Amino acid sequence: MLFSIPVLYTHGDKSFVLTPDGELQTLSKAQTQMQFHKAGAIVCHAPYTMNKTGLDTLMPLDVLELFAFVHPTLFCSPTPPGLSKALGLEMPESFDDYPLALSAAIEALLSDLKKAKKEKKKELLSIAAVMGLQGKGWGWTPYIFDAFNTTYNPQESVNAGRALNVWDNLPEWAEEAPTPPPSHHGITEEEAREKLTELVGAYAEKRPQQLDYTATMTKIFAPNDAKNEDEITTPHLLLAEAGTGTGKTLGYLAPAQLWAEKNEGCAWISTYTRNLQRQIDSEMERLYPDPTLKSIKAAIRKGRENYLCLLNFQETAAGAALSRYPQHAVAVGLIARWIAETKDGDLSGADFHGWLPGLLGTNRTTGLSDRRGECIYAACEHYKKCFIERSIRKSAHARLVIANHALVMNQTALAEPGTILPQRYIFDEGHHLFSAADSAFAAHLTGRETHELRRWILGPEGTGRKSRAKGLKKRLEDLIAGDDIAEKMLAQTVHHARNLPADGWLQRVGETKPQGNMEHLLHLISRQVFSRASHGEKQGPYSLETQTRPLIDGLKGQAAKVQKEFSDLQKPANLLAAHLRKKLEKDGEKLDTDSRKRIESAAVSLNKRALLPLSAWIDMLKTLQRTEDQDLFTDWMEVERIDGKVFDLGLYRHWTDPMKPFAAAIRPHAKGIAITSATLKEEGHWETAFQRTGAHYLSEEPLTFFADSPFDYSQKTRVFVISDVDKKQAGQVANAYKTLFNIANGGALGLFTAIHRLKAIYKRIAPSLEQKGFSVYAQHMNDIDPGTLVDIFKEEPKSCLLGTDAIRDGVDIPGDALRLIVFDRVPWPRPTILHKARRKEFGGHAYDEAITRLKLRQAYGRLIRKDTDKGVFVLLDSGLPTRLCDAFPKGVEVERTGLKDAAEMIKKFLSS
């Protein structure tokens, strides 16, 4: 199909163009900039294209937007090969085939539109017309009308409200009676083995380790015994390390399902990464092959901030037809299409295109979730169709719930007396529990956090400002109308919230013009941090931190003033929350269901969003005024910077051992807990695993299980430590990456311990590698989120990807797509104040080495995901201590050699 504007694809310093006349052209970067300056072009991923060409004047027509309109929930990698694969088209063989592939994709997409059902046609045309902005908006609108044999009339008025109210067709959820508590029948090892055999199939390869793993998992489902009624039962606790290839997921799903069905209960599977959450959801199809049954029996549960808020969307869509910005109307239309077809409204789920925020902006996509805790619950006109509420109710009646560590921790930490929580938990990716708890139980008394609390209580301030935000008064006033006590407490809460930092606080603090006590405290903290930093640190791009003591002059007195203001705010907020709870007890029978839920939710929100942080902040300020810190916590002052620009500052507090509050929160509720991972214990002992999982706080006698990987790593992998590359010389490091990526012919993952080094190396190696036909992608460099970068990397065998921890952790890339991993240096932990405190708490240098081994094991573990894989792991740091080589499996020889010799051996190994 030929179009009136050219099709453009850029790779490296060349562009490949299909002209409207059908001619294929290859242009240099300079020629591309000249030809497409202020000109239109059909592209694939406009931000990426404009970044590569340097053309900020390009007027792009993005094929990905058309794909998202036609197939809102169909997975697609955002590249020409990705489009071809998703649409079942012939895959392009070279970059100069890409424009033709894009042209074929457009033809296929418009053809798919023609197949839409008759009743769908009107909805599609109405949304496309809104996006067209009467001829001034979306360039695909005329093509969509043409696909339906209809002529687009830009002069025709469009009822945007009617076209975009896709929520009308969404199903309503229904209230159900609370589920009764589960029975207490155990399951036998033999039952679990039989269930696993049934799930994997009679003809599947026998895995003795998987059967043993499954049998051991039954122990967390045994009945619990207590000596007396008042005793808190100790949960059955199992720590299970199962090497890659063991079949861990089905290994624990089999006994979990068996117990849940037998006892009419619910088992929770908690993960750390989205990738694993999706993988487990896929495995659920073996447990429940019937999609309808799976929808009833299994549920994915995430925090509210993951789901689209229909009210936020409605308010965003309200001005779409009159918007001066075409991209606003385009975004609203594409999200409307997605809402109409998504199964669960999960903006981080498998049916939402992860590349859409990069195309349309986060505010118009993932920013439409309830990130600010402003839900009005039953007062919302969309309450009965709310994705979040449906998810909560679905998980309450499911047999298996797939959640994440953060949600589980927040749910247990915020549980009030009498709250019924799940009793059986399996924490996969258990090596991340420590990090998840560290984040969940921390307290940050900073400018951003206190300003956010002001905004949550007061709502948008000033005149002429448009905002979806609603203050506490707006959310509560109809609930407490006529209740003098509640109205008084609300008024006092609002009054004292005005002492918190207002808009513009960061600029005022930076200009030494603070307003109010909290801003003045921030100014003094900033002074203390900068006064104790070296000249080089001050001039550098990174965050700065310092110990809290000794305090500079004036800081102690200012802390006391802020403490009093926080106490003044805490008192009425606390009384208001208590009054709302009392109202539920006193007037519960008079209130309708929706009002009860709103009042209950308001009390919970007050506790979570205001009372808990205020309590922590007050305690932090009290500690600041004393002569010694509290033993359980590590406090410090920090100025947070990105590329040298300050974005937050204040006083920070973390538990030195965050597993203590985690264990205290979950232990009263849990009857059985399994913590599992491929990397839990240190070589030869479990002490590090006990420490990192809080095992000793959960049980006096934790059970352990270990199953080694069935893979022969000594035959499938090679490990090299390069001895002649100076890791401090960016030129030498870049040369090493280029050499190794060339030798592997792509399929290479470059890992970095710092973002600034990643960026520097990318700029040095990308141009030359792309000239040789490689695709080079990098986290923080390509306007593409990490998950989508991994998806692209999987699909392009001659691609290279650079990333940090977000790429390393939880990535599953089986097959030939990943055959080489290059780590820039030994991943020692950063020497922060918090790490210094934990180092002292957990064993000094041994603690450093335990963390480093774990990171090396995790990185190396990405290489072999199935029996036919093979790969090479390279460390560009000759400083790797020999004692850390036990991070790699037994039998894997670590070869220390020069770059040239390593390259020759790698080439020979990968080609054999």
CSV table of C-alpha atoms in Angstrom, one decimal, residues 232-233 235 662-671 698:
chain,number,residue,atom,x,y,z
A,232,ILE,CA,-0.3,-16.2,68.6
A,233,THR,CA,0.4,-19.3,66.6
A,235,PRO,CA,3.4,-20.0,61.3
A,662,PHE,CA,7.6,-7.2,58.3
A,663,ALA,CA,7.6,-10.2,60.6
A,664,ALA,CA,5.6,-8.4,63.3
A,665,ALA,CA,3.0,-7.4,60.8
A,666,ILE,CA,2.4,-10.7,59.1
A,667,ARG,CA,3.0,-13.2,61.9
A,668,PRO,CA,-0.4,-12.7,63.7
A,669,HIS,CA,-2.3,-13.5,60.5
A,670,ALA,CA,-0.2,-16.2,58.7
A,671,LYS,CA,-0.5,-19.9,59.3
A,698,LEU,CA,8.8,-15.6,62.1
